[in-house]
Amino acid sequence: MIATLLFVALQVATPTGEEPVAPYVHADANAGAAPFAGDAMWRAFHGRAGVERIVADLVARNVADPRITDIFKGQDLVRLRRTLTEQFCYILNGGCGYSGRTMRAAHADMGIQQADMAALVENLQAAMGREHVAFGAQNRLLAKLAPMHREIVKVRGVRAPATATAP
């Protein structure tokens, strides 16, 4: 009974600035990848401050990118930045827990296509480059993230522009 009340209490609390979401089980496994061993990757990404800069840059690039901006319209960007920071921190073994949903649940019904994922990866590489993360460390993180595309990408091909009308 106490565990159930604690679960409900944790689900009800919405972090400042975020929109409420339907309850779900919080688990580090939802991050989609196991953390790296040791602290070398965490250091390569310049710790929490570096991860926060990368995430802020990544989200800004994605919102501004005409190839994928429509995906981010109407999304809770405050929550997105927080959960991406947690996810990267967890995977990079920075001592964080991950409180976000599973990759499948977080991206359900978004219609994310392979081309969208490629654009996001390009933007992530640019954000990591801006933070001066070594190329090898970038590749190691990308290799951890790559299998998640199976949970995220639902449609293969190129996304139609948002302004296009159906024939």
Short mmCIF file of C-alpha atoms in Angstrom, two decimals:
data_model
loop_
_atom_site.label_atom_id
_atom_site.label_comp_id
_atom_site.label_asym_id
_atom_site.label_seq_id
_atom_site.Cartn_x
_atom_site.Cartn_y
_atom_site.Cartn_z
CA MET A 1 0.00 0.00 0.00
CA ILE A 2 2.78 2.45 0.88
CA ALA A 3 4.63 1.59 -2.31
CA THR A 4 1.48 2.27 -4.35
CA LEU A 5 0.96 5.65 -2.65
CA LEU A 6 4.61 6.56 -3.25
CA PHE A 7 4.26 5.57 -6.93
CA VAL A 8 1.13 7.73 -7.29
CA ALA A 9 2.78 10.66 -5.47
CA LEU A 10 5.80 10.49 -7.74
CA GLN A 11 3.58 10.41 -10.83
CA VAL A 12 1.48 13.41 -9.75
CA ALA A 13 4.42 15.75 -9.16
CA THR A 14 5.10 17.65 -12.39
CA PRO A 15 8.43 19.49 -12.54
CA THR A 16 8.23 23.27 -12.78
CA GLY A 17 7.50 24.54 -16.27
CA GLU A 18 6.43 21.16 -17.64
CA GLU A 19 3.04 20.03 -18.82
CA PRO A 20 1.53 17.08 -16.93
CA VAL A 21 1.69 13.66 -18.61
CA ALA A 22 -0.25 10.47 -18.03
CA PRO A 23 1.24 8.30 -15.27
CA TYR A 24 3.84 5.69 -16.23
CA VAL A 25 6.42 3.59 -14.45
CA HIS A 26 9.73 5.41 -14.01
CA ALA A 27 12.73 3.17 -14.66
CA ASP A 28 16.29 3.68 -15.82
CA ALA A 29 15.65 0.92 -18.38
CA ASN A 30 13.32 3.38 -20.17
CA ALA A 31 16.45 5.28 -21.26
CA GLY A 32 16.88 2.70 -24.02
CA ALA A 33 20.52 1.78 -23.38
CA ALA A 34 22.74 0.59 -20.56
CA PRO A 35 25.25 3.07 -19.17
CA PHE A 36 28.92 3.04 -20.10
CA ALA A 37 31.30 1.59 -17.54
CA GLY A 38 33.53 4.02 -15.67
CA ASP A 39 33.55 7.79 -15.94
CA ALA A 40 35.62 8.32 -19.10
CA MET A 41 32.60 9.07 -21.29
CA TRP A 42 31.10 11.40 -18.69
CA ARG A 43 34.39 13.31 -18.59
CA ALA A 44 34.62 13.30 -22.41
CA PHE A 45 31.27 15.12 -22.50
CA HIS A 46 32.46 17.64 -19.87
CA GLY A 47 30.15 16.46 -17.12
CA ARG A 48 26.72 17.83 -16.34
CA ALA A 49 27.44 21.32 -17.68
CA GLY A 50 28.63 19.89 -21.01
CA VAL A 51 25.63 17.58 -21.34
CA GLU A 52 23.27 20.46 -20.54
CA ARG A 53 24.91 22.62 -23.22
CA ILE A 54 24.73 19.80 -25.77
CA VAL A 55 21.05 19.16 -25.03
CA ALA A 56 20.15 22.86 -25.16
CA ASP A 57 21.99 23.22 -28.47
CA LEU A 58 20.44 20.02 -29.86
CA VAL A 59 16.89 21.06 -29.01
CA ALA A 60 17.44 24.56 -30.45
CA ARG A 61 18.89 23.07 -33.66
CA ASN A 62 16.00 20.62 -34.00
CA VAL A 63 13.36 23.31 -33.49
CA ALA A 64 15.08 25.54 -36.07
CA ASP A 65 15.74 22.75 -38.60
CA PRO A 66 13.15 22.99 -41.41
CA ARG A 67 13.51 19.25 -42.04
CA ILE A 68 12.18 18.30 -38.60
CA THR A 69 10.76 21.43 -36.95
CA ASP A 70 7.19 20.17 -37.35
CA ILE A 71 7.91 17.21 -35.07
CA PHE A 72 8.71 19.62 -32.24
CA LYS A 73 5.71 21.94 -32.66
CA GLY A 74 3.37 21.58 -29.71
CA GLN A 75 5.86 19.48 -27.75
CA ASP A 76 6.82 20.24 -24.15
CA LEU A 77 10.37 21.48 -24.78
CA VAL A 78 11.04 22.01 -21.06
CA ARG A 79 10.32 18.33 -20.42
CA LEU A 80 12.25 17.32 -23.55
CA ARG A 81 15.39 19.15 -22.39
CA ARG A 82 15.11 17.67 -18.89
CA THR A 83 14.56 14.08 -20.02
CA LEU A 84 17.25 14.24 -22.72
CA THR A 85 19.70 15.57 -20.13
CA GLU A 86 18.74 12.72 -17.79
CA GLN A 87 19.00 10.16 -20.58
CA PHE A 88 22.44 11.31 -21.72
CA CYS A 89 23.64 11.62 -18.11
CA TYR A 90 22.41 8.10 -17.34
CA ILE A 91 23.94 6.54 -20.48
CA LEU A 92 27.22 8.42 -20.02
CA ASN A 93 27.34 7.09 -16.43
CA GLY A 94 27.11 10.50 -14.85
CA GLY A 95 25.17 9.23 -11.84
CA CYS A 96 21.71 10.34 -12.98
CA GLY A 97 18.50 8.38 -13.04
CA TYR A 98 16.14 8.53 -16.02
CA SER A 99 12.55 9.53 -15.32
CA GLY A 100 11.26 9.63 -18.90
CA ARG A 101 9.01 7.22 -20.72
CA THR A 102 10.23 4.37 -22.91
CA MET A 103 11.47 5.37 -26.35
CA ARG A 104 8.45 3.67 -27.95
CA ALA A 105 5.95 5.46 -25.69
CA ALA A 106 7.68 8.85 -25.89
CA HIS A 107 7.64 8.81 -29.70
CA ALA A 108 4.32 7.03 -30.32
CA ASP A 109 2.11 8.57 -32.99
CA MET A 110 4.77 11.10 -34.03
CA GLY A 111 5.28 9.48 -37.42
CA ILE A 112 9.04 9.82 -37.19
CA GLN A 113 10.72 8.65 -40.37
CA GLN A 114 14.26 7.54 -41.14
CA ALA A 115 15.07 10.92 -42.73
CA ASP A 116 13.89 12.69 -39.55
CA MET A 117 16.16 10.51 -37.45
CA ALA A 118 19.09 11.24 -39.77
CA ALA A 119 18.48 14.99 -39.40
CA LEU A 120 18.35 14.68 -35.61
CA VAL A 121 21.62 12.71 -35.58
CA GLU A 122 23.27 15.40 -37.74
CA ASN A 123 22.10 18.01 -35.26
CA LEU A 124 23.38 15.96 -32.32
CA GLN A 125 26.78 15.61 -34.01
CA ALA A 126 26.90 19.38 -34.54
CA ALA A 127 25.97 20.02 -30.89
CA MET A 128 28.63 17.57 -29.66
CA GLY A 129 31.17 19.16 -32.01
CA ARG A 130 30.34 22.61 -30.69
CA GLU A 131 31.04 21.28 -27.18
CA HIS A 132 34.40 19.93 -28.48
CA VAL A 133 33.57 16.33 -27.62
CA ALA A 134 36.21 14.09 -29.21
CA PHE A 135 35.06 12.33 -32.36
CA GLY A 136 35.66 8.88 -30.85
CA ALA A 137 33.50 9.69 -27.83
CA GLN A 138 30.77 11.03 -30.12
CA ASN A 139 30.81 7.77 -32.07
CA ARG A 140 30.62 5.67 -28.92
CA LEU A 141 27.52 7.56 -27.76
CA LEU A 142 25.93 7.38 -31.22
CA ALA A 143 26.54 3.61 -31.25
CA LYS A 144 24.65 3.33 -27.93
CA LEU A 145 21.78 5.44 -29.25
CA ALA A 146 21.53 3.86 -32.73
CA PRO A 147 19.51 0.76 -31.76
CA MET A 148 16.77 3.04 -30.39
CA HIS A 149 15.73 3.89 -33.94
CA ARG A 150 13.81 0.59 -33.99
CA GLU A 151 11.59 1.95 -31.21
CA ILE A 152 11.31 5.47 -32.62
CA VAL A 153 11.14 5.28 -36.42
CA LYS A 154 7.74 4.16 -37.63
CA VAL A 155 7.75 5.11 -41.29
CA ARG A 156 10.60 4.75 -43.74
CA GLY A 157 11.21 7.50 -46.29
CA VAL A 158 11.00 11.27 -46.40
CA ARG A 159 8.55 13.36 -44.37
CA ALA A 160 6.22 15.52 -46.45
CA PRO A 161 6.52 19.27 -45.70
CA ALA A 162 3.95 20.51 -43.19
CA THR A 163 2.65 23.08 -45.67
CA ALA A 164 2.00 20.52 -48.39
CA THR A 165 -1.57 19.57 -49.11
CA ALA A 166 -2.77 16.13 -50.07
CA PRO A 167 -3.44 15.63 -53.79
#
